[in-house]
mmCIF file of N, CA, C and O in Angstrom:
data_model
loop_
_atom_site.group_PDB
_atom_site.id
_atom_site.type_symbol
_atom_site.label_atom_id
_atom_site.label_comp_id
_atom_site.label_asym_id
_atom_site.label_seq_id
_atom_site.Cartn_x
_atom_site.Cartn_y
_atom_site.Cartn_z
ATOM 1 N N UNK M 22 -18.529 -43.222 44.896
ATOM 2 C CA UNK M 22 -17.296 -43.211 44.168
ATOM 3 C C UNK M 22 -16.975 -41.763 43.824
ATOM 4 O O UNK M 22 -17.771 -40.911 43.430
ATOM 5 N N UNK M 23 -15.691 -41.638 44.037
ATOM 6 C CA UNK M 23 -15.342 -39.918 43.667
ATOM 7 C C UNK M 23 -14.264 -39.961 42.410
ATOM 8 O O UNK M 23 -13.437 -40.854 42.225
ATOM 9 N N UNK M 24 -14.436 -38.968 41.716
ATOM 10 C CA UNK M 24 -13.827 -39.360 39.961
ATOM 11 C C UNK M 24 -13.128 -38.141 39.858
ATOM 12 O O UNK M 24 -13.826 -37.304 40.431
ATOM 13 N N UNK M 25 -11.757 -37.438 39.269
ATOM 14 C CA UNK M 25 -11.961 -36.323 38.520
ATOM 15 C C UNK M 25 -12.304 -36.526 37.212
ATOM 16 O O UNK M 25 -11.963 -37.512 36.557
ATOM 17 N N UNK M 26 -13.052 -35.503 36.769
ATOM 18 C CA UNK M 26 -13.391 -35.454 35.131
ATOM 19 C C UNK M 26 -12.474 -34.215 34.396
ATOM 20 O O UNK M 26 -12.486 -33.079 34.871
ATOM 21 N N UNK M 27 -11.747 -34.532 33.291
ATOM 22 C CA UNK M 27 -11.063 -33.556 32.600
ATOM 23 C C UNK M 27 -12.346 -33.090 31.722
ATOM 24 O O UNK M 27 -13.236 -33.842 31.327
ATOM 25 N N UNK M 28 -12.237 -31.396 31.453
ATOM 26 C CA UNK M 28 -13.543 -31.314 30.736
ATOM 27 C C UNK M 28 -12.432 -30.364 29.948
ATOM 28 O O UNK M 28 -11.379 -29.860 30.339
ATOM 29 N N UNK M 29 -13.236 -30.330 28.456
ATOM 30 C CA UNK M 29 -12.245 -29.658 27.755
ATOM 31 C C UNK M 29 -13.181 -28.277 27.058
ATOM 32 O O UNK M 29 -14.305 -28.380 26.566
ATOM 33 N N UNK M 30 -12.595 -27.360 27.145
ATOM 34 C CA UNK M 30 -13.260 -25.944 26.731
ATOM 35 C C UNK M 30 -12.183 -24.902 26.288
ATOM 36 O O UNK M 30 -11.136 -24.525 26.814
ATOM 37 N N UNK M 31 -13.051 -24.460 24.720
ATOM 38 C CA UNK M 31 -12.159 -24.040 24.381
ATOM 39 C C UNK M 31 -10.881 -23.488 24.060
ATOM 40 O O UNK M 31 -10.299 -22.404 24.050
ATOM 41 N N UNK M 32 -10.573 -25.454 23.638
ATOM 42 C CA UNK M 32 -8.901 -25.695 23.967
ATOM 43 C C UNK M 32 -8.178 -25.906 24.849
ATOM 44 O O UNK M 32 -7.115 -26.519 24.766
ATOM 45 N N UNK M 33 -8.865 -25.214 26.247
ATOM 46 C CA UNK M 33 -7.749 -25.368 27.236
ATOM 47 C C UNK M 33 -8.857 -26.442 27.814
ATOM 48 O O UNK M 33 -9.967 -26.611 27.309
ATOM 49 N N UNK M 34 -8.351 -27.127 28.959
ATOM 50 C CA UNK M 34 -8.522 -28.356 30.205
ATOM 51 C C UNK M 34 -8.098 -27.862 31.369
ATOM 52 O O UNK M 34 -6.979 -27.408 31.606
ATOM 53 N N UNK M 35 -9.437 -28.001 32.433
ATOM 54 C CA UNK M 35 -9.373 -27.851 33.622
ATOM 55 C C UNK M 35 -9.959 -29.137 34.348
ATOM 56 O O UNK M 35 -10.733 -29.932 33.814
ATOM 57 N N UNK M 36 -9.538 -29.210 35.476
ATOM 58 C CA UNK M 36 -10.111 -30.663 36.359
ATOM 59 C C UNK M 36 -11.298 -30.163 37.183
ATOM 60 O O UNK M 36 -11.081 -29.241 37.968
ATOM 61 N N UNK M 37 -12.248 -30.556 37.109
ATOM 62 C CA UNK M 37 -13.731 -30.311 37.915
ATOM 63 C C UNK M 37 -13.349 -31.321 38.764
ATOM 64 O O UNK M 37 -12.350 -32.030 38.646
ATOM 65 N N UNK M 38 -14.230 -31.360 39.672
ATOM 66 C CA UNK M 38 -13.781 -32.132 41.071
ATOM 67 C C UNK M 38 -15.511 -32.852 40.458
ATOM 68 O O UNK M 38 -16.020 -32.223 39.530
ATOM 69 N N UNK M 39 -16.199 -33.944 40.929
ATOM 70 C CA UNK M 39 -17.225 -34.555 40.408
ATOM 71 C C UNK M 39 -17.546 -35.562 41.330
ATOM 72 O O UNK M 39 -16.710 -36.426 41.594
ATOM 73 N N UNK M 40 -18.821 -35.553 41.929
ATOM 74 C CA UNK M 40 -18.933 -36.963 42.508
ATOM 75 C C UNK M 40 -20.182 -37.549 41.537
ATOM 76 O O UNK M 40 -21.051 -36.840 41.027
ATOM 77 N N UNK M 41 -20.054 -39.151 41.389
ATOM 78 C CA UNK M 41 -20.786 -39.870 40.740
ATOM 79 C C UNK M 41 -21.284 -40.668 41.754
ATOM 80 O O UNK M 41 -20.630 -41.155 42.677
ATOM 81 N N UNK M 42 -22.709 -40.805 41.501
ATOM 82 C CA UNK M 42 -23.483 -41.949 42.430
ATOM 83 C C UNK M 42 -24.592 -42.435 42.162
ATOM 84 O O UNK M 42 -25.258 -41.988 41.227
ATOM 85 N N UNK M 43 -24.902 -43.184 42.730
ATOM 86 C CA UNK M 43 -26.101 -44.100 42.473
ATOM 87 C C UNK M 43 -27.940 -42.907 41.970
ATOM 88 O O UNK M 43 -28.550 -42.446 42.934
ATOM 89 N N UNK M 44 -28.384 -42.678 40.824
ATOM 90 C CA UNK M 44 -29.198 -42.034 41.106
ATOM 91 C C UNK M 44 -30.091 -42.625 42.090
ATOM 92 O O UNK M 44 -30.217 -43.782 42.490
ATOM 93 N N UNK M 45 -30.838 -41.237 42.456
ATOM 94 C CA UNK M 45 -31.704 -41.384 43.794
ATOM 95 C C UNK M 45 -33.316 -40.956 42.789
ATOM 96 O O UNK M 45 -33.706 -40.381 41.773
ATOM 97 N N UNK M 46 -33.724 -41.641 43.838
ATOM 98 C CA UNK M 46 -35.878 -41.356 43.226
ATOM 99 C C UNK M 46 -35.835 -39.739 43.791
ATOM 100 O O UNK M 46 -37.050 -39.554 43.864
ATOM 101 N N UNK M 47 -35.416 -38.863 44.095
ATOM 102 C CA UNK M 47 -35.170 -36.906 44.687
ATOM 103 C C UNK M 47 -34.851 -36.899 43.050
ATOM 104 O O UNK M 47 -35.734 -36.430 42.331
ATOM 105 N N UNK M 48 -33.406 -37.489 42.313
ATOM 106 C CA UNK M 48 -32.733 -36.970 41.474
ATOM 107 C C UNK M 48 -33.695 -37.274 39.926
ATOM 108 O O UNK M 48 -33.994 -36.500 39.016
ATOM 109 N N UNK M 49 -34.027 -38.935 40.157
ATOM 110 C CA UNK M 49 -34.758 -38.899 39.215
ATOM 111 C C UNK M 49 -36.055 -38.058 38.455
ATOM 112 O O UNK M 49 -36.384 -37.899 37.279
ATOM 113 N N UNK M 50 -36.465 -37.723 39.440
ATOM 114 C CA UNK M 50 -37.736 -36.719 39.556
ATOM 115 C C UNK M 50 -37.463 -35.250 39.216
ATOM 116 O O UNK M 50 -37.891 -34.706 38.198
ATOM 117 N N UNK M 51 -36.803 -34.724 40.042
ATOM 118 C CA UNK M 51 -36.095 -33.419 39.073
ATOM 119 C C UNK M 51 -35.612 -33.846 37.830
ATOM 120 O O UNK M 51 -36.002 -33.028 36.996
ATOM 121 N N UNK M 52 -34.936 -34.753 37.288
ATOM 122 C CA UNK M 52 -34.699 -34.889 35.933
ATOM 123 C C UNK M 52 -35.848 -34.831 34.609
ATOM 124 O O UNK M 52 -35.806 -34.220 33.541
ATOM 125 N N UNK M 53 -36.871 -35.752 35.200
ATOM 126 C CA UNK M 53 -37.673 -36.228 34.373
ATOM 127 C C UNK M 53 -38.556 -34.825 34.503
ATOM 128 O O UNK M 53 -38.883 -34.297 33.440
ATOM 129 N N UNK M 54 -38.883 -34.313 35.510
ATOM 130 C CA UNK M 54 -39.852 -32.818 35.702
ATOM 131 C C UNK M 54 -39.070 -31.928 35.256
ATOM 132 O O UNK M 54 -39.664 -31.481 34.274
ATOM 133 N N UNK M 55 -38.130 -31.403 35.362
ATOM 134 C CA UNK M 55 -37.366 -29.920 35.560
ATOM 135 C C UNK M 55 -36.156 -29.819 34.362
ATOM 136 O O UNK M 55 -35.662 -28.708 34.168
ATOM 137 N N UNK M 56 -35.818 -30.641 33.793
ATOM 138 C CA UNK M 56 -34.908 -30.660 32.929
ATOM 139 C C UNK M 56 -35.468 -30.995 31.364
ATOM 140 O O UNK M 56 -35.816 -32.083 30.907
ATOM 141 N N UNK M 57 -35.428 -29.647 30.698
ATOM 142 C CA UNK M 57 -36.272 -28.948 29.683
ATOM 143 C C UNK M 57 -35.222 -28.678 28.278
ATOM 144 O O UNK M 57 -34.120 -28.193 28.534
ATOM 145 N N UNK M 58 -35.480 -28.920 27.129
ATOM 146 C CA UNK M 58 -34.473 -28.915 26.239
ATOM 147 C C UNK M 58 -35.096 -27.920 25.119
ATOM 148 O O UNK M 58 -36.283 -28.045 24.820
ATOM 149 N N UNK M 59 -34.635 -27.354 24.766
ATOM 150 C CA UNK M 59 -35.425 -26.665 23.873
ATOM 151 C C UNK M 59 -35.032 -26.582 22.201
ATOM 152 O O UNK M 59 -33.819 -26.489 22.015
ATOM 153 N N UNK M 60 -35.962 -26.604 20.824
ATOM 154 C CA UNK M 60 -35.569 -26.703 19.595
ATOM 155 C C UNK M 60 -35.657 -28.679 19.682
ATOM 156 O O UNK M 60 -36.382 -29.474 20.280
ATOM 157 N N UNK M 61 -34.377 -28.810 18.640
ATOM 158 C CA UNK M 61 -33.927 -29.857 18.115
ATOM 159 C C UNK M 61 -33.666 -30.463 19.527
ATOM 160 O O UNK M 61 -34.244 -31.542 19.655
ATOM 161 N N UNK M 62 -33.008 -30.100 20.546
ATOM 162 C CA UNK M 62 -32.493 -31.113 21.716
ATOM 163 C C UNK M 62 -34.176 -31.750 22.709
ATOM 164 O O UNK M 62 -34.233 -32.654 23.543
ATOM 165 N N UNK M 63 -35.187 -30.966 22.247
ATOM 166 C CA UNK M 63 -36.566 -31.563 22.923
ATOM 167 C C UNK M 63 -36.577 -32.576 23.149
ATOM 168 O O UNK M 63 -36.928 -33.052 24.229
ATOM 169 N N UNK M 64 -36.065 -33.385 21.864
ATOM 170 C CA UNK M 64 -35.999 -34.703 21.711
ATOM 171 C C UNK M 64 -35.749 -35.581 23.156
ATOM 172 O O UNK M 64 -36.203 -36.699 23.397
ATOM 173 N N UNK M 65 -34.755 -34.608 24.185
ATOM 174 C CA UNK M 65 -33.727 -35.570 25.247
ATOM 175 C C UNK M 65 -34.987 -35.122 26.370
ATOM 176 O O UNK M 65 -34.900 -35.798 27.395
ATOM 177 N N UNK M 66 -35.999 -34.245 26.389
ATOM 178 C CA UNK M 66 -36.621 -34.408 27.273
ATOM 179 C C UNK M 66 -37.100 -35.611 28.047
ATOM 180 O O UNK M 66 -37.476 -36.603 27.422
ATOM 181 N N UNK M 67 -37.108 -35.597 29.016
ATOM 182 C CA UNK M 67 -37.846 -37.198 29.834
ATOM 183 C C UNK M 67 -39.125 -37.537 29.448
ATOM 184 O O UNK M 67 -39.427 -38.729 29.387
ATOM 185 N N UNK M 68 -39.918 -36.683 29.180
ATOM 186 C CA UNK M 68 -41.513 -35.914 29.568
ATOM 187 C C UNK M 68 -41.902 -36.638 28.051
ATOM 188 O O UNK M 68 -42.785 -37.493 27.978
ATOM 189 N N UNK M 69 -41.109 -36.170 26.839
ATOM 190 C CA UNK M 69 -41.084 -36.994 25.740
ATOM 191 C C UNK M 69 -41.065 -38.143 24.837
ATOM 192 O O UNK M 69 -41.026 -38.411 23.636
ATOM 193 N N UNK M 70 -41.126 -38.881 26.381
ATOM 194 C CA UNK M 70 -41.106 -40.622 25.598
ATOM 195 C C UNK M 70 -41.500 -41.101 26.817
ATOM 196 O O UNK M 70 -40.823 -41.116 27.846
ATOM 197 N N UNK M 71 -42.650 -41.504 26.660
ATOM 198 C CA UNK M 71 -43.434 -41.674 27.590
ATOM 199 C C UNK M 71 -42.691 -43.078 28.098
ATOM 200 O O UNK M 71 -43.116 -43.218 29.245
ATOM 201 N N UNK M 72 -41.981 -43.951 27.868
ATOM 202 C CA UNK M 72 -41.170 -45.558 28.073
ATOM 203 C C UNK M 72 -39.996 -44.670 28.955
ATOM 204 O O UNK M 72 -39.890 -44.917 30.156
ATOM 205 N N UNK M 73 -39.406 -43.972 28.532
ATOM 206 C CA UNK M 73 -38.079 -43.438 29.232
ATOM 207 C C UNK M 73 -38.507 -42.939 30.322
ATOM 208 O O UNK M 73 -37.724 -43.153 31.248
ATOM 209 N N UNK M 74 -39.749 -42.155 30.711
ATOM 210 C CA UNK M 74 -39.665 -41.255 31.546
ATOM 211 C C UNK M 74 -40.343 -42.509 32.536
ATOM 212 O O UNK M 74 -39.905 -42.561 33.685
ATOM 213 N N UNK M 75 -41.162 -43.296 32.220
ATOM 214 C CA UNK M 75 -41.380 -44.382 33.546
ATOM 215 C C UNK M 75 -39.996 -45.181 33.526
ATOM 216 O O UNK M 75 -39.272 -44.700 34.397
ATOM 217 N N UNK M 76 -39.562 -45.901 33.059
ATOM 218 C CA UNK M 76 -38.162 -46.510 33.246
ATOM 219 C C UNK M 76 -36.885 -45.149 34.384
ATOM 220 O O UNK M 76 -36.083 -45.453 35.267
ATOM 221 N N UNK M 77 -37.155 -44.034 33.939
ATOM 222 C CA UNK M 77 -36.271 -43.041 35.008
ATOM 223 C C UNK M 77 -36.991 -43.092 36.410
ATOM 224 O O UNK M 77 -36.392 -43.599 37.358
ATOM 225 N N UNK M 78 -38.100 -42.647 36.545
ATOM 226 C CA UNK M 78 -38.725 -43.240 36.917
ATOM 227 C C UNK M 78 -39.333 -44.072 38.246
ATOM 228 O O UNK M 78 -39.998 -43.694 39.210
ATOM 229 N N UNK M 79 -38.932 -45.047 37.951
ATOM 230 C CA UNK M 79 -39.181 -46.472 38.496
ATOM 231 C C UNK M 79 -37.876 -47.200 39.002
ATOM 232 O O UNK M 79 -37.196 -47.902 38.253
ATOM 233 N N UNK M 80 -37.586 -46.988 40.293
ATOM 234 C CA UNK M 80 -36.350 -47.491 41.131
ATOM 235 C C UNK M 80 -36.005 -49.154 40.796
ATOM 236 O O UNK M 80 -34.961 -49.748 41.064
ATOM 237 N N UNK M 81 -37.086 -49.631 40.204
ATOM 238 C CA UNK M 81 -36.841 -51.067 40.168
ATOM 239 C C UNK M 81 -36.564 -50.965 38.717
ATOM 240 O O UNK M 81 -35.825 -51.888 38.373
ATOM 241 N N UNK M 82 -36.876 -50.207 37.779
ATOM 242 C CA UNK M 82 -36.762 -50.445 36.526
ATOM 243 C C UNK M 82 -35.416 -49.450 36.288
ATOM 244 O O UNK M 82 -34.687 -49.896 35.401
ATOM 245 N N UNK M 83 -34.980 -48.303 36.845
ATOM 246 C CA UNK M 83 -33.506 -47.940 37.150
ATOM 247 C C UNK M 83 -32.615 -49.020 37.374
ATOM 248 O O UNK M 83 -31.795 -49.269 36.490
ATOM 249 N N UNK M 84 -32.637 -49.673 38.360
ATOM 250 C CA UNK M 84 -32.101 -50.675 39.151
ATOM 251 C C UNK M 84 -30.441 -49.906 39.450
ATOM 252 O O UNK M 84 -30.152 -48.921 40.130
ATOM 253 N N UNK M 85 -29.667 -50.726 38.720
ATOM 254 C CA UNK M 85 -28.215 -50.184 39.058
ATOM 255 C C UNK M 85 -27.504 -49.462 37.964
ATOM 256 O O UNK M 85 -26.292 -49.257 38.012
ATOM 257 N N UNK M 86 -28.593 -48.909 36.546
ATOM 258 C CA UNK M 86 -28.211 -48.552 35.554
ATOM 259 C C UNK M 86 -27.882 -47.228 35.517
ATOM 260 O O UNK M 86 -26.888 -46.699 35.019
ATOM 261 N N UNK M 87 -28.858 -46.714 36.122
ATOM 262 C CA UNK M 87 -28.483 -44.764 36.054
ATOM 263 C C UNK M 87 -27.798 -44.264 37.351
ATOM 264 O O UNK M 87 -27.951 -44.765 38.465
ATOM 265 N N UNK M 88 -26.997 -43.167 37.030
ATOM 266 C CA UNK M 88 -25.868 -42.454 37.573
ATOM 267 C C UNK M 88 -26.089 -41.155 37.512
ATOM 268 O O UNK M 88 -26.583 -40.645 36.506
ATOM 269 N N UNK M 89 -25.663 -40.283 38.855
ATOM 270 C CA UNK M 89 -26.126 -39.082 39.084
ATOM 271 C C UNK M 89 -24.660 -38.445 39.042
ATOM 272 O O UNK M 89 -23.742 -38.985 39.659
ATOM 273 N N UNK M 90 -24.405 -36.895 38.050
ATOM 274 C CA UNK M 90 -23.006 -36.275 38.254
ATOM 275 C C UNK M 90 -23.200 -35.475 39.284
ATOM 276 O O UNK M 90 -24.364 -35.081 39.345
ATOM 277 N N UNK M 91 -22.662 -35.173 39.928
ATOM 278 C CA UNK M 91 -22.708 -33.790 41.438
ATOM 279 C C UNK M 91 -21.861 -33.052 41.225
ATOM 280 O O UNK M 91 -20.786 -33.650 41.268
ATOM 281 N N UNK M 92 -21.718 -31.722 40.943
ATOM 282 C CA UNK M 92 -20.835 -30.993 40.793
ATOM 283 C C UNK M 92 -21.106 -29.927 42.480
ATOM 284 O O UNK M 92 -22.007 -29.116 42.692
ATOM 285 N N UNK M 93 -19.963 -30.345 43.421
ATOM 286 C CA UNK M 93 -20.861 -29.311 44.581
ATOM 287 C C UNK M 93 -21.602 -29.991 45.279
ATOM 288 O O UNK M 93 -21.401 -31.061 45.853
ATOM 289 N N UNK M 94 -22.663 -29.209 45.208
ATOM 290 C CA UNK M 94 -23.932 -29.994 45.861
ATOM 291 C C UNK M 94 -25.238 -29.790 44.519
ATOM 292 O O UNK M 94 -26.426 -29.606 44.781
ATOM 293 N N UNK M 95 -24.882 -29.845 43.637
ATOM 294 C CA UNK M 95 -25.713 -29.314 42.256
ATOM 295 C C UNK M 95 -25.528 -30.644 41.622
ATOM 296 O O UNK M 95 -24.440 -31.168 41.379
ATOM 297 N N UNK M 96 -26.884 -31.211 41.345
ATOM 298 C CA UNK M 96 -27.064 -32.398 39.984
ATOM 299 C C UNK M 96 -26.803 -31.614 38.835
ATOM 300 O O UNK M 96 -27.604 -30.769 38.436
ATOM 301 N N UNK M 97 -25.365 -31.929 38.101
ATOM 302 C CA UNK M 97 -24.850 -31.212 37.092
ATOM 303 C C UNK M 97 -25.170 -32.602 35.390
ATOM 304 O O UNK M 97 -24.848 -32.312 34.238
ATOM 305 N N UNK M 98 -25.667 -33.620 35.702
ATOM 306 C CA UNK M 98 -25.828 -34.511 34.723
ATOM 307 C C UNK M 98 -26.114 -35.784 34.810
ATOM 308 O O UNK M 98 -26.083 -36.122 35.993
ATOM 309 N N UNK M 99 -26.387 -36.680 34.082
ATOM 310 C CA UNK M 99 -26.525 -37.982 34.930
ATOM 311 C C UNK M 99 -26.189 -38.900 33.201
ATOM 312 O O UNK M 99 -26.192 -38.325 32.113
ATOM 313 N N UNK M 100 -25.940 -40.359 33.415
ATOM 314 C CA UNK M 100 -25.711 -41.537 32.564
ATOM 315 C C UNK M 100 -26.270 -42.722 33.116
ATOM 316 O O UNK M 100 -26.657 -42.790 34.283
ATOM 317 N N UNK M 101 -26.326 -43.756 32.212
ATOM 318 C CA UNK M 101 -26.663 -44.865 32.230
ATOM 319 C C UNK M 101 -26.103 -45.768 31.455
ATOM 320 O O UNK M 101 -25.918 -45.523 30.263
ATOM 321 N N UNK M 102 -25.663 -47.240 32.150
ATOM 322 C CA UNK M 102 -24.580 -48.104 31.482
ATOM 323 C C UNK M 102 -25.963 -49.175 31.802
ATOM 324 O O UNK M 102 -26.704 -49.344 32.771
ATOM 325 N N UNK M 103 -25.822 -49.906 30.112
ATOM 326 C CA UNK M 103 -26.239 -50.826 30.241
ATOM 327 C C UNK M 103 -25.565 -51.778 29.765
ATOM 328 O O UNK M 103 -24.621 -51.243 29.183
ATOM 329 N N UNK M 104 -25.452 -53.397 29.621
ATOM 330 C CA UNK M 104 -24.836 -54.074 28.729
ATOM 331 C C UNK M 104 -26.179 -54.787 28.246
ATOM 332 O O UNK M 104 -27.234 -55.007 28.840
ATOM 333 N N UNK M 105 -25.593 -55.172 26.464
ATOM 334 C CA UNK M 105 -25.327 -55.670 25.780
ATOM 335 C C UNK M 105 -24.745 -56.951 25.143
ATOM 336 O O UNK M 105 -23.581 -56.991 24.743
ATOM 337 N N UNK M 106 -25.712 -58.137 25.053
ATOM 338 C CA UNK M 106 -25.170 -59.124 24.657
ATOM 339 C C UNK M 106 -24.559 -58.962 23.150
ATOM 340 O O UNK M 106 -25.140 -58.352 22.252
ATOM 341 N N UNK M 107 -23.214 -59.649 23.011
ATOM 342 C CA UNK M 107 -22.955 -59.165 21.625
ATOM 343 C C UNK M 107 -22.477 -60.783 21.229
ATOM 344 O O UNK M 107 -22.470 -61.626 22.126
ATOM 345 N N UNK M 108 -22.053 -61.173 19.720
ATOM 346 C CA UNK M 108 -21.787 -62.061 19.188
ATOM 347 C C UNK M 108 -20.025 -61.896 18.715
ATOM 348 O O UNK M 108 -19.590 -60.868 18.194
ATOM 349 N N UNK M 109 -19.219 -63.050 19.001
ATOM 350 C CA UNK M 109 -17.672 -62.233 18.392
ATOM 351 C C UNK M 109 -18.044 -62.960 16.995
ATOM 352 O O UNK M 109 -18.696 -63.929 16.605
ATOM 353 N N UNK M 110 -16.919 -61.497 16.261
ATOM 354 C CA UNK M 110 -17.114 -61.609 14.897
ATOM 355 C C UNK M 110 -15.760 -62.561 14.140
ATOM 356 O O UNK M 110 -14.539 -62.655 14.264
ATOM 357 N N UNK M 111 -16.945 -63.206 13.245
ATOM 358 C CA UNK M 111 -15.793 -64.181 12.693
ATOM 359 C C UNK M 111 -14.929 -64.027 12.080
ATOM 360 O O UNK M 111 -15.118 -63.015 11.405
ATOM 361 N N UNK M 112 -13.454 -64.714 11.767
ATOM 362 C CA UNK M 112 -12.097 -64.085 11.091
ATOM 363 C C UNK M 112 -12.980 -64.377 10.174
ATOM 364 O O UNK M 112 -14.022 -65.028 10.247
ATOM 365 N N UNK M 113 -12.276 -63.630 8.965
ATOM 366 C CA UNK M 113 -12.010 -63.538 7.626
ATOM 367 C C UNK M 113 -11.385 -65.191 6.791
ATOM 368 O O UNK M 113 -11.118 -65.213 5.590
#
């Protein structure tokens, strides 16, 4: 799937060109190894929670949840959609 993303920086908006795709076990692996946070953001390391970093991971435990950004030919970010069973809330 090919997306533009509006990214907004200081104040002004430019269109990055972006491809989104299925992460790959190449992408996952640089993520969880090579992508290093430092201070307060440590926290987002992979390496740091030992449940997250096998779930990244693990192609079967990925499944169809995580998403790789490409800026180029450069892994510029990645997400994950999961759902959520929810309950509707009752009127008033």
């Amino acid at each position: 799937m090919k997306m533009n993303l509006i990214r907004f920086c200081k104040g002004r908006c430019f269109l990055m060109k972006n491809r989104i795709e299925r992460m790959t076990q190449e992408q996952a692996e640089e993520i969880a190894f090579h992508w290093h946070y430092e201070g307060e953001y440590s926290f987002y390391d992979m390496e740091a929670d030992e449940e997250d970093l096998q779930e990244l991971l693990s192609a079967e435990a990925r499944g169809d949840a995580y998403y790789s950004v490409i800026q180029g030919q450069e892994l510029v970010g990645f997400f994950a959609f999961f759902l959520f069973q929810t309950k509707p809330l009752k009127s008033v």
